[in-house]
Amino acid sequence: MTAQIIDGVALSRQIRAQVAERAAKLAARGVQPGLAVLLVGEDPASAVYVRNKVKACEEHGLHSVLERHESTLSEAALLDRIAALNTDPAIHGILVQMPLPRHIDPHRIIEAIATQKDVDGFSTLSAGELMSGLPGFRPCTPYGCMKLIESTGIDLRGKHAVVIGRSNTVGKPMALLLLQANATVTVCHSATPDLALHTRQADVLVAAVGRRNTVTAGMVKDGAVVIDVGINRNDEGKLCGDVDYSTVRDVAGWITPVPGGVGPMTITMLLVNTLEAAERAATS
Ligand code: GUN
């Protein structure tokens, strides 16, 4: 079998067009959805990510503010900025880019963001809402993975989904979203003794490890849906995921490429969350 490719660029384009339409409707009522992105320090990768987030906002009718701060910014000063943005009516979503400099406690920062503006979905309240099946903001990467799986038309009810990775930002929320969609979910991680034993049973396999070639063809069930969250570099410096794409595509039924799979969906779902934050604010 040669897998069908799940095209994250095409799906992003569709969803972003819907965001732009809904943003225009809100703008006609005098509300422009607004996202504040805060970057502390000069990490080059973070600088690229935040630029892409701001650019995506501007291209789809959302207002965005990029605040760049020196790496010496104190935790108290960052908390002050968040407090100001929490009450700013032009801002519906607040994103503090991670990682933060070591003198700033990321948990304290995330918890300071007003829940109704937590478009990253990283706060304990947002996490609790997801766990309890309440409406709230879902973390953008696993939310995007769910949209990619949905786009295959496969119903998750009764399927066995295996997630590799247990981070608070991807693995754990991914498992909860799959559970909410009625899949039977297994979460594997660095202390799982026989990874292949689990992955070979997966109808849906999500790899979120951050190590290339973690998933090879022998670890994948025929026809499985394989979602690759990894962003790594191979020996030639080319981008690659956690999945050995060239061999797994001969076994899987569906597969996301890297680049062009999960990556574009993360920013797309940030736009969706920001738009929804603005829609909720406009109707409350
Ligand atoms: N750093 C890497 N990815 C993310 C993300 O999705 N949100 C935030 N806030 N920081 C990140």
mmCIF file of C-alpha atoms and ligand atoms in Angstrom:
data_model
loop_
_atom_site.group_PDB
_atom_site.id
_atom_site.type_symbol
_atom_site.label_atom_id
_atom_site.label_comp_id
_atom_site.label_asym_id
_atom_site.label_seq_id
_atom_site.Cartn_x
_atom_site.Cartn_y
_atom_site.Cartn_z
ATOM 1 C CA MET A 1 0.000 0.000 0.000
ATOM 2 C CA THR A 2 1.182 3.523 -0.691
ATOM 3 C CA ALA A 3 -0.268 5.944 1.818
ATOM 4 C CA GLN A 4 -2.456 8.864 0.855
ATOM 5 C CA ILE A 5 -0.822 12.092 1.892
ATOM 6 C CA ILE A 6 -2.675 14.286 4.395
ATOM 7 C CA ASP A 7 -1.880 17.730 3.060
ATOM 8 C CA GLY A 8 -1.610 20.198 5.956
ATOM 9 C CA VAL A 9 -0.958 23.102 3.613
ATOM 10 C CA ALA A 10 -4.196 22.541 1.660
ATOM 11 C CA LEU A 11 -6.265 21.937 4.814
ATOM 12 C CA SER A 12 -4.750 25.051 6.411
ATOM 13 C CA ARG A 13 -5.689 27.080 3.365
ATOM 14 C CA GLN A 14 -9.332 25.929 3.639
ATOM 15 C CA ILE A 15 -9.609 26.601 7.371
ATOM 16 C CA ARG A 16 -7.790 29.960 7.096
ATOM 17 C CA ALA A 17 -10.229 31.070 4.363
ATOM 18 C CA GLN A 18 -13.097 30.323 6.793
ATOM 19 C CA VAL A 19 -11.280 32.288 9.520
ATOM 20 C CA ALA A 20 -10.911 35.271 7.192
ATOM 21 C CA GLU A 21 -14.635 35.132 6.354
ATOM 22 C CA ARG A 22 -15.677 35.007 10.007
ATOM 23 C CA ALA A 23 -13.182 37.763 10.893
ATOM 24 C CA ALA A 24 -14.706 39.975 8.172
ATOM 25 C CA LYS A 25 -18.186 39.369 9.630
ATOM 26 C CA LEU A 26 -16.966 40.412 13.078
ATOM 27 C CA ALA A 27 -15.189 43.454 11.617
ATOM 28 C CA ALA A 28 -18.489 44.502 10.011
ATOM 29 C CA ARG A 29 -19.872 44.601 13.562
ATOM 30 C CA GLY A 30 -16.942 46.776 14.650
ATOM 31 C CA VAL A 31 -14.835 44.024 16.263
ATOM 32 C CA GLN A 32 -11.450 43.107 14.797
ATOM 33 C CA PRO A 33 -10.036 39.973 16.430
ATOM 34 C CA GLY A 34 -6.704 40.842 18.054
ATOM 35 C CA LEU A 35 -3.744 38.676 19.106
ATOM 36 C CA ALA A 36 -0.821 39.851 21.250
ATOM 37 C CA VAL A 37 2.378 37.857 20.838
ATOM 38 C CA LEU A 38 5.086 38.381 23.455
ATOM 39 C CA LEU A 39 8.659 37.369 22.757
ATOM 40 C CA VAL A 40 11.300 37.651 25.472
ATOM 41 C CA GLY A 41 14.928 37.316 24.379
ATOM 42 C CA GLU A 42 16.641 36.657 21.060
ATOM 43 C CA ASP A 43 16.183 32.929 20.417
ATOM 44 C CA PRO A 44 16.369 32.804 16.576
ATOM 45 C CA ALA A 45 13.896 29.916 16.158
ATOM 46 C CA SER A 46 11.348 31.681 18.412
ATOM 47 C CA ALA A 47 11.799 34.885 16.411
ATOM 48 C CA VAL A 48 10.891 33.011 13.205
ATOM 49 C CA TYR A 49 7.855 31.346 14.846
ATOM 50 C CA VAL A 50 6.430 34.608 16.186
ATOM 51 C CA ARG A 51 6.973 36.384 12.861
ATOM 52 C CA ASN A 52 5.026 33.613 11.121
ATOM 53 C CA LYS A 53 2.198 33.886 13.664
ATOM 54 C CA VAL A 54 1.926 37.669 13.248
ATOM 55 C CA LYS A 55 2.101 37.391 9.449
ATOM 56 C CA ALA A 56 -0.670 34.752 9.397
ATOM 57 C CA CYS A 57 -2.884 37.062 11.491
ATOM 58 C CA GLU A 58 -2.357 39.972 9.156
ATOM 59 C CA GLU A 59 -3.105 37.874 6.067
ATOM 60 C CA HIS A 60 -6.483 36.747 7.467
ATOM 61 C CA GLY A 61 -8.030 39.922 8.841
ATOM 62 C CA LEU A 62 -6.820 39.592 12.428
ATOM 63 C CA HIS A 63 -5.087 42.430 14.222
ATOM 64 C CA SER A 64 -1.804 41.440 15.870
ATOM 65 C CA VAL A 65 0.686 43.099 18.142
ATOM 66 C CA LEU A 66 4.203 41.736 18.465
ATOM 67 C CA GLU A 67 5.925 42.796 21.676
ATOM 68 C CA ARG A 68 9.633 42.083 21.736
ATOM 69 C CA HIS A 69 11.392 42.321 25.084
ATOM 70 C CA GLU A 70 15.055 42.082 26.093
ATOM 71 C CA SER A 71 16.107 38.778 27.663
ATOM 72 C CA THR A 72 16.766 40.747 30.886
ATOM 73 C CA LEU A 73 13.049 41.610 31.305
ATOM 74 C CA SER A 74 12.012 40.733 34.856
ATOM 75 C CA GLU A 75 9.231 38.289 35.631
ATOM 76 C CA ALA A 76 7.339 41.091 37.423
ATOM 77 C CA ALA A 77 7.543 43.328 34.339
ATOM 78 C CA LEU A 78 6.242 40.523 32.115
ATOM 79 C CA LEU A 79 3.386 39.891 34.550
ATOM 80 C CA ASP A 80 2.569 43.626 34.393
ATOM 81 C CA ARG A 81 2.399 43.476 30.585
ATOM 82 C CA ILE A 82 0.065 40.458 30.742
ATOM 83 C CA ALA A 83 -2.168 42.210 33.277
ATOM 84 C CA ALA A 84 -2.473 45.197 30.915
ATOM 85 C CA LEU A 85 -3.289 42.962 27.922
ATOM 86 C CA ASN A 86 -5.842 41.002 29.981
ATOM 87 C CA THR A 87 -7.950 44.164 30.223
ATOM 88 C CA ASP A 88 -7.200 45.553 26.738
ATOM 89 C CA PRO A 89 -10.484 45.308 24.758
ATOM 90 C CA ALA A 90 -8.631 45.265 21.401
ATOM 91 C CA ILE A 91 -6.793 42.060 22.391
ATOM 92 C CA HIS A 92 -8.698 38.752 22.423
ATOM 93 C CA GLY A 93 -5.774 36.343 22.529
ATOM 94 C CA ILE A 94 -2.424 36.459 24.361
ATOM 95 C CA LEU A 95 0.493 34.220 23.451
ATOM 96 C CA VAL A 96 3.792 34.257 25.323
ATOM 97 C CA GLN A 97 6.323 32.450 23.172
ATOM 98 C CA MET A 98 8.169 29.600 24.915
ATOM 99 C CA PRO A 99 10.855 28.945 25.975
ATOM 100 C CA LEU A 100 11.320 31.897 28.332
ATOM 101 C CA PRO A 101 14.666 32.964 29.844
ATOM 102 C CA ARG A 102 15.553 30.865 32.880
ATOM 103 C CA HIS A 103 14.854 33.576 35.457
ATOM 104 C CA ILE A 104 11.151 33.600 34.451
ATOM 105 C CA ASP A 105 8.829 30.826 35.680
ATOM 106 C CA PRO A 106 6.756 29.753 32.645
ATOM 107 C CA HIS A 107 3.970 28.331 34.827
ATOM 108 C CA ARG A 108 3.488 31.629 36.655
ATOM 109 C CA ILE A 109 3.340 33.449 33.300
ATOM 110 C CA ILE A 110 0.874 31.049 31.681
ATOM 111 C CA GLU A 111 -1.419 31.149 34.731
ATOM 112 C CA ALA A 112 -1.462 34.974 34.606
ATOM 113 C CA ILE A 113 -3.118 35.019 31.170
ATOM 114 C CA ALA A 114 -6.905 35.522 31.419
ATOM 115 C CA THR A 115 -8.564 32.166 30.616
ATOM 116 C CA GLN A 116 -10.801 33.773 27.976
ATOM 117 C CA LYS A 117 -7.598 34.973 26.191
ATOM 118 C CA ASP A 118 -5.536 31.770 26.629
ATOM 119 C CA VAL A 119 -5.444 30.920 22.915
ATOM 120 C CA ASP A 120 -2.462 28.564 23.420
ATOM 121 C CA GLY A 121 -4.647 26.526 25.783
ATOM 122 C CA PHE A 122 -1.650 25.964 28.089
ATOM 123 C CA SER A 123 -3.119 27.103 31.439
ATOM 124 C CA THR A 124 -4.228 24.622 34.101
ATOM 125 C CA LEU A 125 -7.779 25.917 33.695
ATOM 126 C CA SER A 126 -7.779 25.297 29.933
ATOM 127 C CA ALA A 127 -6.213 21.875 30.530
ATOM 128 C CA GLY A 128 -8.928 21.131 33.118
ATOM 129 C CA GLU A 129 -11.649 22.204 30.696
ATOM 130 C CA LEU A 130 -10.265 19.820 28.086
ATOM 131 C CA MET A 131 -10.056 17.009 30.629
ATOM 132 C CA SER A 132 -13.623 17.619 31.768
ATOM 133 C CA GLY A 133 -15.039 17.887 28.246
ATOM 134 C CA LEU A 134 -15.963 21.546 28.765
ATOM 135 C CA PRO A 135 -15.678 24.148 26.015
ATOM 136 C CA GLY A 136 -12.381 26.025 26.141
ATOM 137 C CA PHE A 137 -9.213 26.535 24.128
ATOM 138 C CA ARG A 138 -7.441 23.415 22.905
ATOM 139 C CA PRO A 139 -3.635 23.554 22.475
ATOM 140 C CA CYS A 140 -3.035 24.390 18.810
ATOM 141 C CA THR A 141 -0.800 21.487 17.729
ATOM 142 C CA PRO A 142 -2.986 18.586 18.958
ATOM 143 C CA TYR A 143 -6.095 20.507 17.845
ATOM 144 C CA GLY A 144 -4.543 20.727 14.359
ATOM 145 C CA CYS A 145 -3.715 16.995 14.443
ATOM 146 C CA MET A 146 -7.393 16.257 15.144
ATOM 147 C CA LYS A 147 -8.399 18.329 12.098
ATOM 148 C CA LEU A 148 -5.877 16.397 9.968
ATOM 149 C CA ILE A 149 -7.302 13.065 11.177
ATOM 150 C CA GLU A 150 -10.885 14.316 10.583
ATOM 151 C CA SER A 151 -9.917 15.276 7.026
ATOM 152 C CA THR A 152 -9.337 11.577 6.178
ATOM 153 C CA GLY A 153 -13.024 10.901 6.862
ATOM 154 C CA ILE A 154 -12.118 8.073 9.255
ATOM 155 C CA ASP A 155 -14.402 7.828 12.295
ATOM 156 C CA LEU A 156 -12.304 7.484 15.465
ATOM 157 C CA ARG A 157 -15.051 5.695 17.428
ATOM 158 C CA GLY A 158 -13.709 2.344 18.579
ATOM 159 C CA LYS A 159 -10.347 2.829 16.859
ATOM 160 C CA HIS A 160 -7.106 2.267 18.722
ATOM 161 C CA ALA A 161 -5.034 5.456 18.802
ATOM 162 C CA VAL A 162 -1.452 5.375 20.045
ATOM 163 C CA VAL A 163 0.313 8.598 21.011
ATOM 164 C CA ILE A 164 4.084 8.608 21.426
ATOM 165 C CA GLY A 165 5.067 11.460 23.749
ATOM 166 C CA ARG A 166 3.523 12.836 26.950
ATOM 167 C CA SER A 167 4.298 16.566 26.895
ATOM 168 C CA ASN A 168 1.766 19.001 28.354
ATOM 169 C CA THR A 169 1.627 20.844 25.020
ATOM 170 C CA VAL A 170 1.159 17.889 22.624
ATOM 171 C CA GLY A 171 1.092 14.309 23.961
ATOM 172 C CA LYS A 172 -1.274 14.680 26.916
ATOM 173 C CA PRO A 173 -3.845 16.982 25.248
ATOM 174 C CA MET A 174 -3.656 14.811 22.095
ATOM 175 C CA ALA A 175 -4.598 11.737 24.125
ATOM 176 C CA LEU A 176 -7.552 13.588 25.692
ATOM 177 C CA LEU A 177 -8.824 14.837 22.318
ATOM 178 C CA LEU A 178 -8.643 11.321 20.861
ATOM 179 C CA LEU A 179 -10.458 9.964 23.917
ATOM 180 C CA GLN A 180 -13.153 12.618 23.496
ATOM 181 C CA ALA A 181 -13.577 11.374 19.899
ATOM 182 C CA ASN A 182 -14.263 7.871 21.294
ATOM 183 C CA ALA A 183 -10.940 6.270 20.388
ATOM 184 C CA THR A 184 -9.266 3.766 22.709
ATOM 185 C CA VAL A 185 -6.029 5.528 23.593
ATOM 186 C CA THR A 186 -2.569 4.316 24.568
ATOM 187 C CA VAL A 187 0.136 6.813 25.524
ATOM 188 C CA CYS A 188 3.739 5.671 25.072
ATOM 189 C CA HIS A 189 6.830 7.557 26.254
ATOM 190 C CA SER A 190 10.540 7.309 26.938
ATOM 191 C CA ALA A 191 10.036 4.676 29.662
ATOM 192 C CA THR A 192 7.850 2.397 27.495
ATOM 193 C CA PRO A 193 9.890 -0.837 27.175
ATOM 194 C CA ASP A 194 8.576 -2.189 23.852
ATOM 195 C CA LEU A 195 7.330 0.732 21.778
ATOM 196 C CA ALA A 196 6.691 -1.360 18.650
ATOM 197 C CA LEU A 197 4.416 -3.732 20.584
ATOM 198 C CA HIS A 198 2.005 -0.817 21.048
ATOM 199 C CA THR A 199 2.479 1.062 17.776
ATOM 200 C CA ARG A 200 1.814 -2.071 15.687
ATOM 201 C CA GLN A 201 -1.724 -2.142 17.128
ATOM 202 C CA ALA A 202 -2.460 1.486 16.255
ATOM 203 C CA ASP A 203 -5.192 2.377 13.769
ATOM 204 C CA VAL A 204 -4.070 5.969 14.368
ATOM 205 C CA LEU A 205 -0.484 6.697 15.374
ATOM 206 C CA VAL A 206 0.639 10.144 16.526
ATOM 207 C CA ALA A 207 4.398 10.639 16.944
ATOM 208 C CA ALA A 208 5.397 13.614 19.093
ATOM 209 C CA VAL A 209 8.843 12.725 20.339
ATOM 210 C CA GLY A 210 11.341 15.088 18.722
ATOM 211 C CA ARG A 211 13.689 12.347 17.481
ATOM 212 C CA ARG A 212 13.948 11.332 13.857
ATOM 213 C CA ASN A 213 13.325 7.736 12.725
ATOM 214 C CA THR A 214 11.483 6.935 15.974
ATOM 215 C CA VAL A 215 8.770 5.239 13.891
ATOM 216 C CA THR A 216 9.942 2.805 11.216
ATOM 217 C CA ALA A 217 7.904 0.698 8.763
ATOM 218 C CA GLY A 218 7.975 -2.439 10.941
ATOM 219 C CA MET A 219 6.262 -0.536 13.748
ATOM 220 C CA VAL A 220 3.193 0.460 11.729
ATOM 221 C CA LYS A 221 -0.008 -1.511 11.061
ATOM 222 C CA ASP A 222 -1.112 -1.819 7.420
ATOM 223 C CA GLY A 223 -3.423 1.059 6.503
ATOM 224 C CA ALA A 224 -2.873 3.082 9.703
ATOM 225 C CA VAL A 225 -3.241 6.866 9.882
ATOM 226 C CA VAL A 226 0.189 8.266 10.806
ATOM 227 C CA ILE A 227 0.480 11.818 12.127
ATOM 228 C CA ASP A 228 4.024 13.139 12.473
ATOM 229 C CA VAL A 229 4.403 16.052 14.906
ATOM 230 C CA GLY A 230 8.232 15.995 14.924
ATOM 231 C CA ILE A 231 10.374 18.763 13.472
ATOM 232 C CA ASN A 232 13.977 17.544 13.243
ATOM 233 C CA ARG A 233 16.911 17.828 10.853
ATOM 234 C CA ASN A 234 18.583 14.906 9.105
ATOM 235 C CA ASP A 235 22.350 14.589 8.474
ATOM 236 C CA GLU A 236 22.029 16.763 5.343
ATOM 237 C CA GLY A 237 20.302 19.475 7.398
ATOM 238 C CA LYS A 238 16.923 18.831 5.751
ATOM 239 C CA LEU A 239 13.716 19.038 7.824
ATOM 240 C CA CYS A 240 12.288 15.674 8.847
ATOM 241 C CA GLY A 241 9.776 14.366 11.364
ATOM 242 C CA ASP A 242 9.793 11.545 13.917
ATOM 243 C CA VAL A 243 8.590 9.072 11.302
ATOM 244 C CA ASP A 244 10.800 7.417 8.674
ATOM 245 C CA TYR A 245 8.559 8.781 5.933
ATOM 246 C CA SER A 246 10.134 7.033 2.937
ATOM 247 C CA THR A 247 9.483 3.518 4.302
ATOM 248 C CA VAL A 248 6.377 4.103 6.456
ATOM 249 C CA ARG A 249 4.465 5.546 3.498
ATOM 250 C CA ASP A 250 4.535 2.068 1.921
ATOM 251 C CA VAL A 251 2.694 0.587 4.937
ATOM 252 C CA ALA A 252 0.409 3.351 6.229
ATOM 253 C CA GLY A 253 -2.990 4.202 4.741
ATOM 254 C CA TRP A 254 -2.581 7.913 5.423
ATOM 255 C CA ILE A 255 0.458 9.955 6.418
ATOM 256 C CA THR A 256 1.370 13.582 7.097
ATOM 257 C CA PRO A 257 4.577 14.834 5.452
ATOM 258 C CA VAL A 258 7.220 16.992 7.159
ATOM 259 C CA PRO A 259 7.244 19.788 6.204
ATOM 260 C CA GLY A 260 3.672 20.456 5.055
ATOM 261 C CA GLY A 261 1.696 18.355 7.536
ATOM 262 C CA VAL A 262 1.201 19.321 11.176
ATOM 263 C CA GLY A 263 3.397 22.467 11.043
ATOM 264 C CA PRO A 264 1.032 24.788 9.133
ATOM 265 C CA MET A 265 -1.932 23.525 11.175
ATOM 266 C CA THR A 266 -0.475 24.785 14.467
ATOM 267 C CA ILE A 267 -0.637 28.410 13.328
ATOM 268 C CA THR A 268 -4.000 27.813 11.652
ATOM 269 C CA MET A 269 -5.541 26.634 14.918
ATOM 270 C CA LEU A 270 -4.047 29.648 16.706
ATOM 271 C CA LEU A 271 -6.010 31.821 14.252
ATOM 272 C CA VAL A 272 -9.146 29.743 14.931
ATOM 273 C CA ASN A 273 -8.727 30.087 18.719
ATOM 274 C CA THR A 274 -8.136 33.842 18.475
ATOM 275 C CA LEU A 275 -11.170 34.280 16.240
ATOM 276 C CA GLU A 276 -13.297 32.244 18.667
ATOM 277 C CA ALA A 277 -12.033 34.318 21.599
ATOM 278 C CA ALA A 278 -13.151 37.464 19.743
ATOM 279 C CA GLU A 279 -16.533 35.935 18.803
ATOM 280 C CA ARG A 280 -17.139 34.959 22.440
ATOM 281 C CA ALA A 281 -16.137 38.444 23.648
ATOM 282 C CA ALA A 282 -18.457 40.041 21.072
ATOM 283 C CA THR A 283 -21.458 37.996 22.229
ATOM 284 C CA SER A 284 -20.833 38.138 25.989
HETATM 285 N N1 GUN B 1 7.056 27.535 21.492
HETATM 286 C C1 GUN B 1 7.016 26.538 20.574
HETATM 287 N N2 GUN B 1 5.728 26.284 20.219
HETATM 288 C C2 GUN B 1 4.950 27.134 20.941
HETATM 289 C C3 GUN B 1 3.546 27.351 21.000
HETATM 290 O O1 GUN B 1 2.725 26.695 20.338
HETATM 291 N N3 GUN B 1 3.132 28.325 21.847
HETATM 292 C C4 GUN B 1 4.004 29.043 22.608
HETATM 293 N N4 GUN B 1 3.504 29.977 23.411
HETATM 294 N N5 GUN B 1 5.324 28.868 22.567
HETATM 295 C C5 GUN B 1 5.790 27.911 21.733
#
